[in-house]
Amino acid sequence: MAAPAKRVEQLDRVVIRFAGDSGDGMQLTGDRFTSETAQLGNDISTLPNFPAEIRAPAGTLPGVSSFQVHFADYDILTPGDAPNVLVAMNPAALKANLADLPAGADIIVNTDEFTRRNLAKVGYAESPLEDGSLAEFAVHPVALTSLTLGALAESGVSKKDGERAKNMFALGLLSWMYSRPFESTLRFLEHKFAKRPDLVAANKTAFQAGWNYGETTEAFSVRYEIKPAKMRPGTYRNITGNQALALGLVAAAVRSRLPLFLGAYPITPASDILHELSKHKRFGVTTMQAEDEIAAIGAALGAAYGGALGVTTTSGPGVALKGETISLAIALELPLVIVDVQRAGPSTGMPTKTEQADLNMALFGRHGEAPLAVIAPKSPSDCFHAALEAARIALTYRTPVILLSDNYVANGSEPWLLPSVDELPDLRVEFATAPNTEDGRFLPYLRDPETMARPWAVPGTPGLEHRIGGLEKADKTGDISYDPANHEFMVRTRQARIEAIPVPDVDVEDPDENAQVLVLGWGSTYGPIGAACRALRQRGLTIAQAHLRHVSPLPANLGEVLAGYEKVVVPEMNLGQLAAVIRARYLVDAVPFNQVSGLPFTAATLESMLEDVVKNG
């Protein structure tokens, strides 16, 4: 007799979290589920969360790795505050994530891992599957390991390889539950294990077994469908922030007709930019893995001096080491893009956790008066456009630019609408090719009257020989100068050159046009702030939102915008760095709201705080 047809329910949104040991393949599982979901046209936002240890002891809390995906049939802004579904591969994964689950959430647990030994590792005296402590949740016990090994009994793979395929069984089950397509996953497995046909077959079999289990078992009586989101027409791909940033740099090189040189030292969470750029040599990209951070930026600055688009990528600890060379680039007035994918500090801190605490270092963290431009992307896909903007400013105004990404946007992903190449900015630059004075001399610090940028002379150009170095430059000639008046003039000129960079006005989202409270954010807080403001408006409260991409120089209209509201609230994943800048620059009593937990804000946290501000002032 055929199994009865399962009931299908329509949902508008779901948040799923896959959790297990770092060796259980949770990042891969989440990534494949996300890719399947992207094909259906849902809007997506993801949050990978993994341990800093290369391999923490198996079955322990420090070793838990998770991947959260939020998908919906409408526009979403965050990876979701709380999972509707938790897939827990062992007791540690359950315990580490249980506090985040709302009542009624589904929990799919791998019962094979709930042994006395594994329970004891995380402090369970009794199994939570049997002591009634999970009564408020819908628990689905599934012997994932045993079922996977059973499906692979005739495959010929080792027990170890068979057990590793349990993540594909779980992926197959969840793909069935949420009506995801699976053809791309099967193709992915063929590519990933191309050198091991036995593993291709084993993982495909495990995936299909998980799908069939959902179809036939009585433990799951319902499957769900989420319709595609209404999105702008065009071609989309799922992309992480680091991938988008790397492609933005490639696009900048192509649009500027310059070779791209990346000097980088591997560091979490920026290393993926190096990995991605190394794939694009056909676009004139050269990547160099340097022996340390100082060598990396030195090579990038040398490439900029030689006429290339020079880039260096790092995280906070690396920016500290690069500080002297960044100051040299400011003195030399050469274009250079410094990408800081922020992580929790100080020092080594928490390398795989997120934070926005490098803002002060980006703005002020150099010796002497050393101004530069600072911009920050607001989302994974926005990293592409932020990279283009960083390159535009660097090339046009001959200045280093710090691009402040962070772990949240770098490793998160979302659908990206591929832009038309014709719509990308023209970044072509004019190199100096001849002397620039009537008497036939070349003055390396004779400035463009519109941009205040000095000429960019490629070494070896006849007649354009000039002195470079870190000592103070004489105006126009670039000769070494210790003259007090000249030094003050050059310091003020370098500052004025940055302040004069035209950046877009800040937009304000104030649908009711009568809000008294403005929420001002920068960088990756855009999603949680937007979701919180959206929720408050749906409840009838008025609130305005503004978000900064350009942090140095600040938008020209920002002071006027701030003055138009009775209260300005600045949520940041630091201890109030932007709020302090706003207070000092505009004499506005900006109210900081800060979190430094290594995790992004939840929309619910901001909604609750902002509701109190709106109602009580």
XYZ file of C-alpha atoms in Angstrom:
617
model
C 0.000 0.000 0.000
C 1.356 3.414 -0.929
C 2.130 5.843 1.851
C -0.557 8.516 2.295
C 0.212 11.837 0.678
C 1.747 14.371 3.064
C -0.094 17.588 3.786
C 1.503 20.695 2.260
C 1.345 23.994 4.139
C 2.208 27.446 2.801
C 4.514 29.621 4.899
C 5.741 33.154 4.270
C 9.076 32.768 6.076
C 11.270 30.222 7.879
C 14.489 30.401 9.884
C 16.533 27.172 10.010
C 19.741 26.587 11.941
C 22.042 23.638 11.256
C 24.355 22.910 14.200
C 26.971 20.288 14.987
C 30.680 19.710 15.436
C 33.014 21.698 13.218
C 33.729 18.404 11.452
C 30.054 17.646 10.786
C 29.885 19.811 7.670
C 27.289 22.276 8.945
C 28.690 25.177 6.912
C 28.565 23.064 3.757
C 25.056 21.854 4.592
C 23.804 25.378 5.204
C 25.488 26.677 2.089
C 23.895 23.982 -0.086
C 20.453 24.592 1.439
C 20.917 28.304 0.771
C 21.870 27.653 -2.848
C 18.815 25.447 -3.317
C 16.636 28.154 -1.795
C 18.119 30.850 -4.012
C 17.077 28.865 -7.071
C 13.448 29.084 -6.002
C 13.595 32.882 -5.886
C 13.103 33.329 -2.147
C 14.766 36.273 -0.475
C 17.574 34.975 1.727
C 19.855 36.099 4.523
C 22.361 33.839 6.272
C 24.519 33.831 9.395
C 27.388 31.333 9.605
C 28.778 30.955 13.127
C 31.818 28.784 13.706
C 34.453 28.268 16.398
C 37.805 30.019 16.270
C 39.663 26.828 17.124
C 40.862 24.899 14.092
C 39.511 21.722 15.667
C 38.043 21.902 19.163
C 37.506 18.567 20.970
C 34.634 16.683 19.338
C 31.310 16.904 21.125
C 32.217 19.948 23.249
C 30.503 23.336 23.407
C 33.534 25.272 22.078
C 33.504 23.047 19.001
C 29.921 23.777 17.919
C 29.546 25.190 14.418
C 26.238 26.486 13.088
C 24.708 27.974 9.960
C 21.434 29.915 10.053
C 19.391 30.673 6.963
C 16.310 32.903 6.837
C 14.211 32.720 3.673
C 10.876 34.255 2.791
C 8.414 35.215 0.081
C 9.050 38.919 0.770
C 11.994 41.244 1.261
C 13.926 40.402 4.437
C 16.789 42.278 6.088
C 18.354 39.891 8.620
C 19.190 36.197 9.116
C 16.361 36.049 11.653
C 16.394 36.455 15.402
C 15.353 32.940 16.408
C 15.253 29.646 14.497
C 11.936 28.007 13.722
C 13.887 24.787 13.136
C 17.080 23.539 14.785
C 18.952 20.573 13.359
C 21.212 19.377 16.205
C 23.779 16.763 15.301
C 24.826 16.077 18.924
C 24.107 17.118 22.537
C 26.605 19.988 22.375
C 24.810 21.473 19.368
C 21.482 21.206 21.188
C 22.743 22.786 24.396
C 24.625 25.605 22.661
C 21.573 26.696 20.684
C 18.602 25.801 22.875
C 18.327 29.217 24.527
C 17.752 30.839 21.120
C 14.665 28.761 20.291
C 11.131 30.097 20.762
C 8.483 27.840 22.237
C 7.027 25.538 19.616
C 10.157 25.418 17.490
C 10.990 22.177 15.702
C 14.106 20.340 16.882
C 15.524 17.556 14.727
C 18.126 15.657 16.752
C 20.572 12.954 15.779
C 19.740 10.427 18.493
C 22.799 8.290 17.684
C 25.023 10.927 19.285
C 23.073 11.144 22.555
C 25.305 8.666 24.365
C 26.239 8.877 28.048
C 29.747 9.985 27.104
C 28.573 12.769 24.801
C 25.936 13.914 27.278
C 28.535 14.102 30.051
C 30.855 16.235 27.879
C 28.350 19.084 27.970
C 27.058 18.621 31.504
C 23.842 16.684 30.910
C 23.186 14.270 33.785
C 20.246 12.837 31.863
C 19.284 12.954 28.224
C 17.132 16.022 27.486
C 15.287 13.811 25.013
C 13.921 11.795 27.943
C 13.697 14.087 30.988
C 10.861 16.314 29.764
C 12.999 19.466 29.530
C 12.121 19.869 25.839
C 8.356 19.678 26.351
C 7.739 23.163 24.925
C 9.330 22.200 21.589
C 8.341 19.856 18.785
C 11.146 17.301 19.009
C 11.829 14.933 16.088
C 14.293 12.190 17.077
C 16.063 10.842 13.981
C 18.904 8.316 14.034
C 20.795 10.235 11.365
C 24.047 8.307 11.629
C 22.445 4.855 11.683
C 20.069 5.667 8.848
C 22.941 7.024 6.756
C 25.111 3.949 7.372
C 22.149 1.721 6.569
C 21.607 3.489 3.266
C 25.299 3.056 2.442
C 25.625 -0.552 3.569
C 26.204 -1.774 0.007
C 28.241 1.217 -1.169
C 31.662 -0.088 -0.208
C 32.759 3.137 1.538
C 34.385 2.948 4.959
C 32.348 3.455 8.105
C 34.180 6.734 8.713
C 33.305 8.088 5.271
C 29.759 6.805 5.662
C 29.301 8.646 8.970
C 30.591 11.844 7.395
C 27.739 11.690 4.882
C 25.110 12.155 7.598
C 25.039 15.869 6.862
C 23.804 15.013 3.359
C 21.079 12.828 4.878
C 20.032 15.818 7.016
C 20.158 18.091 3.968
C 17.996 15.682 2.003
C 15.440 15.564 4.807
C 15.267 19.370 5.139
C 15.154 19.761 1.369
C 12.105 17.492 1.330
C 10.473 19.293 4.279
C 10.745 22.690 2.601
C 10.246 21.606 -1.009
C 13.713 22.628 -2.153
C 15.143 21.583 -5.549
C 18.126 19.266 -5.315
C 19.648 18.951 -8.791
C 22.290 21.607 -8.079
C 23.345 19.805 -4.902
C 23.863 16.572 -6.824
C 25.969 18.447 -9.383
C 27.918 20.078 -6.573
C 28.726 16.681 -5.060
C 29.947 15.431 -8.432
C 32.319 18.369 -8.639
C 33.455 18.368 -5.000
C 34.346 14.662 -4.923
C 35.326 14.336 -8.588
C 38.500 12.444 -7.672
C 36.568 9.999 -5.459
C 33.652 8.489 -7.405
C 32.837 6.332 -4.395
C 32.246 9.454 -2.266
C 30.156 11.044 -5.017
C 27.893 8.001 -5.021
C 27.824 7.750 -1.213
C 26.866 11.380 -0.637
C 24.240 11.292 -3.378
C 22.787 8.143 -1.835
C 22.749 9.718 1.636
C 21.002 12.814 0.293
C 18.386 10.737 -1.506
C 17.913 8.596 1.604
C 17.171 11.702 3.659
C 14.661 12.866 1.074
C 12.996 9.446 0.986
C 12.915 9.298 4.779
C 10.902 12.511 4.893
C 8.590 11.225 2.185
C 7.844 7.896 3.887
C 8.204 8.275 7.654
C 5.228 9.051 9.861
C 7.447 11.277 12.010
C 6.997 14.116 9.496
C 3.400 14.480 8.349
C 3.695 17.945 6.825
C 5.943 19.530 4.244
C 6.104 23.229 3.574
C 6.261 25.586 0.634
C 7.468 29.189 0.562
C 6.630 31.071 -2.618
C 9.246 33.152 -4.459
C 9.720 36.713 -3.289
C 8.733 39.625 -5.486
C 12.074 41.022 -6.549
C 13.311 43.394 -9.218
C 13.604 41.672 -12.609
C 17.078 40.537 -13.544
C 19.663 37.838 -13.027
C 20.491 36.978 -9.425
C 23.075 34.852 -7.701
C 23.616 34.030 -4.070
C 26.759 35.764 -2.833
C 28.713 36.291 0.389
C 30.136 39.629 1.367
C 33.741 38.545 0.811
C 32.920 37.210 -2.653
C 31.057 40.397 -3.552
C 33.895 42.560 -2.296
C 36.445 40.606 -4.336
C 34.311 40.889 -7.490
C 33.851 44.598 -6.829
C 37.628 45.027 -6.789
C 37.919 43.088 -10.061
C 35.223 45.288 -11.601
C 37.073 48.382 -10.387
C 40.281 47.193 -12.046
C 38.480 46.490 -15.317
C 36.640 49.822 -15.285
C 39.859 51.718 -14.479
C 41.891 49.807 -17.100
C 44.484 49.152 -14.399
C 46.072 45.911 -13.237
C 44.882 44.888 -9.771
C 47.514 43.930 -7.209
C 46.548 42.405 -3.880
C 49.149 42.103 -1.149
C 47.678 40.078 1.702
C 48.595 37.999 4.711
C 45.985 35.345 5.599
C 43.793 36.391 8.515
C 40.270 35.477 9.618
C 37.785 36.626 8.380
C 39.418 38.352 5.373
C 41.260 35.399 3.802
C 38.403 34.477 1.466
C 38.975 37.713 -0.460
C 42.510 36.539 -1.241
C 41.170 33.115 -2.220
C 38.532 34.622 -4.520
C 40.819 37.147 -6.197
C 43.416 34.458 -6.913
C 40.851 32.873 -9.275
C 40.680 35.912 -11.569
C 44.119 36.209 -13.133
C 42.508 36.520 -16.578
C 41.300 39.986 -15.553
C 44.810 41.204 -14.811
C 44.681 40.340 -11.105
C 47.921 39.536 -9.288
C 47.717 38.186 -5.744
C 50.668 37.888 -3.386
C 50.500 36.055 -0.066
C 53.093 37.969 1.908
C 55.129 36.788 4.878
C 53.480 39.322 7.190
C 51.042 42.229 7.260
C 53.720 44.898 6.865
C 55.159 43.244 3.768
C 51.655 42.864 2.340
C 50.800 46.553 2.466
C 54.315 47.554 1.431
C 53.940 45.497 -1.735
C 50.468 46.965 -2.375
C 51.763 50.523 -1.953
C 54.678 49.737 -4.260
C 52.216 48.460 -6.858
C 50.210 51.692 -6.509
C 53.391 53.724 -7.031
C 53.988 51.659 -10.178
C 50.566 52.475 -11.618
C 48.384 49.599 -10.423
C 45.233 49.513 -8.332
C 46.891 48.537 -5.060
C 44.818 46.655 -2.469
C 45.576 45.007 0.844
C 43.103 42.973 2.925
C 43.190 42.206 6.625
C 41.332 42.421 9.927
C 41.847 44.648 12.956
C 45.185 43.236 14.169
C 46.582 43.634 10.657
C 45.426 47.238 10.356
C 47.418 48.024 13.499
C 50.546 46.594 11.888
C 49.902 48.402 8.614
C 49.516 51.802 10.289
C 52.952 53.214 9.428
C 52.654 52.296 5.756
C 49.124 53.734 5.599
C 50.596 56.999 6.889
C 53.306 56.765 4.220
C 50.617 56.351 1.544
C 48.896 59.479 2.912
C 52.152 61.436 2.697
C 52.871 60.147 -0.796
C 49.248 60.811 -1.810
C 48.884 57.567 -3.704
C 45.693 55.531 -4.237
C 45.441 52.474 -2.006
C 42.472 50.398 -0.827
C 42.790 48.865 2.654
C 40.045 46.331 3.416
C 39.433 45.712 7.129
C 37.017 42.824 7.720
C 36.411 43.569 11.382
C 36.279 40.907 14.068
C 35.933 40.929 17.834
C 39.044 42.208 19.616
C 41.232 43.434 21.155
C 44.377 41.536 20.213
C 43.469 38.095 18.853
C 40.067 38.474 20.500
C 37.429 36.208 18.972
C 38.533 35.758 15.350
C 35.308 34.237 14.037
C 32.922 36.640 15.790
C 31.732 40.030 14.576
C 32.243 43.555 15.851
C 32.383 47.177 14.618
C 35.123 48.283 16.978
C 37.765 49.331 14.414
C 36.036 52.590 13.508
C 38.228 54.730 15.767
C 41.334 53.043 14.380
C 40.176 53.658 10.811
C 39.453 57.324 11.504
C 42.288 58.197 13.866
C 44.658 55.241 14.223
C 47.787 56.741 12.689
C 50.569 59.015 13.851
C 50.408 62.683 13.015
C 47.533 64.297 11.169
C 46.853 61.527 8.663
C 43.331 61.813 7.203
C 41.876 59.355 4.724
C 38.497 58.220 3.411
C 36.482 55.504 5.195
C 33.443 53.705 3.804
C 31.424 50.745 5.088
C 29.122 48.324 3.219
C 25.711 47.644 4.735
C 25.082 44.085 3.472
C 26.798 41.189 1.669
C 25.745 42.295 -1.816
C 26.523 45.934 -1.015
C 30.182 44.910 -0.561
C 30.440 44.866 -4.382
C 29.339 48.471 -4.722
C 31.343 49.598 -1.677
C 34.498 48.140 -3.236
C 33.833 50.068 -6.456
C 33.253 53.238 -4.453
C 36.451 52.737 -2.436
C 38.429 52.336 -5.657
C 36.748 55.390 -7.215
C 37.676 57.619 -4.305
C 41.213 56.234 -4.063
C 41.930 56.673 -7.773
C 40.236 60.040 -8.224
C 41.544 61.753 -5.105
C 44.896 59.926 -4.751
C 44.265 58.774 -1.212
C 44.227 55.582 0.802
C 40.683 54.411 1.530
C 39.772 52.076 4.369
C 36.826 49.821 3.567
C 35.282 48.670 6.853
C 33.480 45.382 6.339
C 32.932 42.945 9.216
C 32.483 39.249 9.858
C 28.679 39.521 9.768
C 28.485 40.806 6.195
C 31.687 39.067 5.028
C 30.437 35.535 5.666
C 26.710 36.201 5.422
C 25.008 35.808 2.062
C 21.998 37.135 0.168
C 20.691 37.330 -3.401
C 22.672 39.763 -5.555
C 21.183 41.370 -8.639
C 23.965 41.282 -11.231
C 24.519 44.832 -12.467
C 24.838 45.786 -16.088
C 28.478 46.453 -16.928
C 27.438 49.634 -18.710
C 25.973 50.947 -15.465
C 29.252 50.618 -13.558
C 31.228 53.841 -13.075
C 34.002 54.743 -15.504
C 37.107 54.775 -13.321
C 39.731 55.549 -15.941
C 42.622 57.665 -14.697
C 45.003 59.938 -16.550
C 48.646 59.326 -15.717
C 51.085 62.191 -15.941
C 52.975 61.835 -19.216
C 54.733 65.191 -19.616
C 56.078 68.082 -17.525
C 53.346 70.267 -16.045
C 54.955 73.729 -15.956
C 55.633 76.244 -18.674
C 59.362 76.042 -18.045
C 59.378 72.259 -18.689
C 59.595 71.076 -15.096
C 57.515 68.364 -13.435
C 56.033 69.340 -10.097
C 54.771 66.144 -8.395
C 52.626 68.073 -5.877
C 51.002 70.507 -8.281
C 47.329 69.833 -7.622
C 44.291 69.404 -9.829
C 42.110 72.433 -8.978
C 38.930 70.320 -8.938
C 40.021 67.226 -6.988
C 43.113 68.604 -5.186
C 44.831 65.394 -6.299
C 48.462 65.460 -7.302
C 49.619 63.933 -10.613
C 50.191 60.164 -10.770
C 53.465 59.575 -12.584
C 54.457 56.022 -13.432
C 58.138 55.410 -12.601
C 60.327 55.482 -15.669
C 58.315 58.083 -17.551
C 60.963 60.335 -19.183
C 61.194 63.786 -17.670
C 58.949 63.007 -14.664
C 61.625 61.947 -12.194
C 60.778 63.088 -8.677
C 61.605 62.399 -5.060
C 59.416 60.189 -2.876
C 59.638 59.183 0.780
C 58.034 59.729 4.133
C 59.640 63.042 5.028
C 57.497 66.150 4.713
C 57.105 67.421 1.171
C 57.515 70.957 -0.032
C 54.412 72.263 -1.747
C 54.463 71.616 -5.483
C 58.088 70.452 -5.780
C 57.865 67.519 -3.372
C 61.349 68.255 -2.073
C 62.121 67.481 1.569
C 61.024 70.407 3.712
C 61.374 71.295 7.388
C 59.817 74.725 6.963
C 57.150 75.269 9.669
C 54.808 77.222 7.419
C 55.061 74.652 4.642
C 54.364 71.813 7.076
C 51.202 73.499 8.346
C 50.115 74.207 4.776
C 50.619 70.561 3.719
C 48.860 69.194 6.807
C 45.858 71.434 6.233
C 45.865 70.697 2.502
C 45.815 66.934 3.049
C 42.904 67.355 5.475
C 41.012 69.672 3.131
C 41.499 67.237 0.239
C 39.659 64.501 2.168
C 36.938 66.801 3.484
C 36.280 68.093 -0.042
C 35.595 64.638 -1.503
C 31.976 64.796 -2.714
C 29.931 61.915 -1.299
C 26.182 61.324 -1.680
C 23.823 62.931 0.815
C 22.506 60.617 3.479
C 18.950 59.450 2.745
C 16.339 59.381 5.484
C 13.583 56.791 5.575
C 10.714 58.557 7.356
C 7.454 57.380 5.709
C 5.181 59.393 8.001
C 7.387 62.505 7.785
C 6.605 63.348 11.405
C 8.958 61.084 13.368
C 10.684 62.570 16.400
C 13.293 59.796 16.717
C 16.013 59.107 14.163
C 18.020 55.885 14.238
C 21.460 56.432 12.726
C 23.594 53.432 11.814
C 26.621 52.526 9.747
C 27.871 49.345 8.119
C 26.315 46.001 8.943
C 23.745 47.286 11.457
C 21.563 48.267 8.491
C 19.557 45.030 8.441
C 18.648 44.760 12.152
C 17.901 48.492 12.394
C 15.734 48.347 9.274
C 13.842 45.284 10.487
C 13.219 46.889 13.890
C 11.985 50.153 12.343
C 9.768 48.242 9.936
C 8.202 46.298 12.837
C 7.550 49.469 14.856
C 5.879 51.187 11.906
C 3.651 48.171 11.369
C 2.504 48.672 14.964
C 1.626 52.309 14.332
C 4.728 53.993 15.785
C 6.626 56.651 13.841
C 10.403 56.364 13.547
C 13.022 57.472 11.027
C 16.138 55.654 9.865
C 19.329 56.941 8.236
C 22.389 54.908 7.399
C 25.948 55.955 6.668
C 28.110 54.356 4.004
C 30.647 57.199 3.988
C 32.079 57.717 7.459
C 34.951 59.933 6.302
C 34.169 62.374 4.915
C 30.645 62.482 6.311
C 27.771 63.482 4.004
C 27.357 67.240 3.665
C 23.690 67.154 4.700
C 24.161 65.046 7.833
C 24.169 67.972 10.245
C 20.894 69.278 8.836
C 19.337 65.813 9.028
C 20.376 65.323 12.663
C 19.022 68.724 13.630
C 15.579 67.774 12.334
C 14.883 65.207 15.083
C 14.370 65.515 18.813
C 16.263 62.301 19.559
C 19.065 60.541 17.658
C 19.869 56.935 18.594
C 23.059 55.264 17.331
C 23.169 51.439 17.661
C 26.690 50.043 17.192
C 28.567 46.818 17.825
C 31.162 48.702 19.871
C 31.085 51.012 22.888
C 29.801 54.088 21.056
C 32.463 55.115 18.546
C 30.262 56.712 15.874
C 28.070 58.274 18.569
C 31.164 60.021 19.974
C 32.071 61.347 16.508
C 28.517 62.642 15.967
C 28.491 64.340 19.362
C 31.860 66.014 18.759
C 31.209 67.044 15.153
C 27.592 68.202 15.339
C 27.042 68.890 19.064
C 24.054 66.531 18.942
C 23.185 64.567 22.061
C 23.328 61.240 20.221
C 22.223 58.329 22.387
C 24.466 55.292 21.964
C 23.084 51.758 22.150
C 25.900 49.278 22.224
C 26.556 45.550 22.045
C 29.927 43.800 21.996
C 28.912 40.157 22.329
C 30.524 38.971 19.099
C 27.053 38.547 17.596
C 25.000 40.965 15.493
C 22.026 42.799 16.939
C 18.729 40.995 16.773
C 15.824 42.967 15.364
C 13.814 42.170 18.503
C 16.466 43.719 20.772
C 16.494 46.937 18.766
C 12.696 46.989 18.438
C 12.274 46.806 22.203
C 14.851 49.516 22.865
C 13.520 51.831 20.168
C 9.930 51.375 21.289
C 10.927 52.623 24.714
C 12.702 55.639 23.200
C 9.735 56.525 20.965
C 7.176 56.201 23.763
C 9.163 57.586 26.687
C 11.808 59.797 25.090
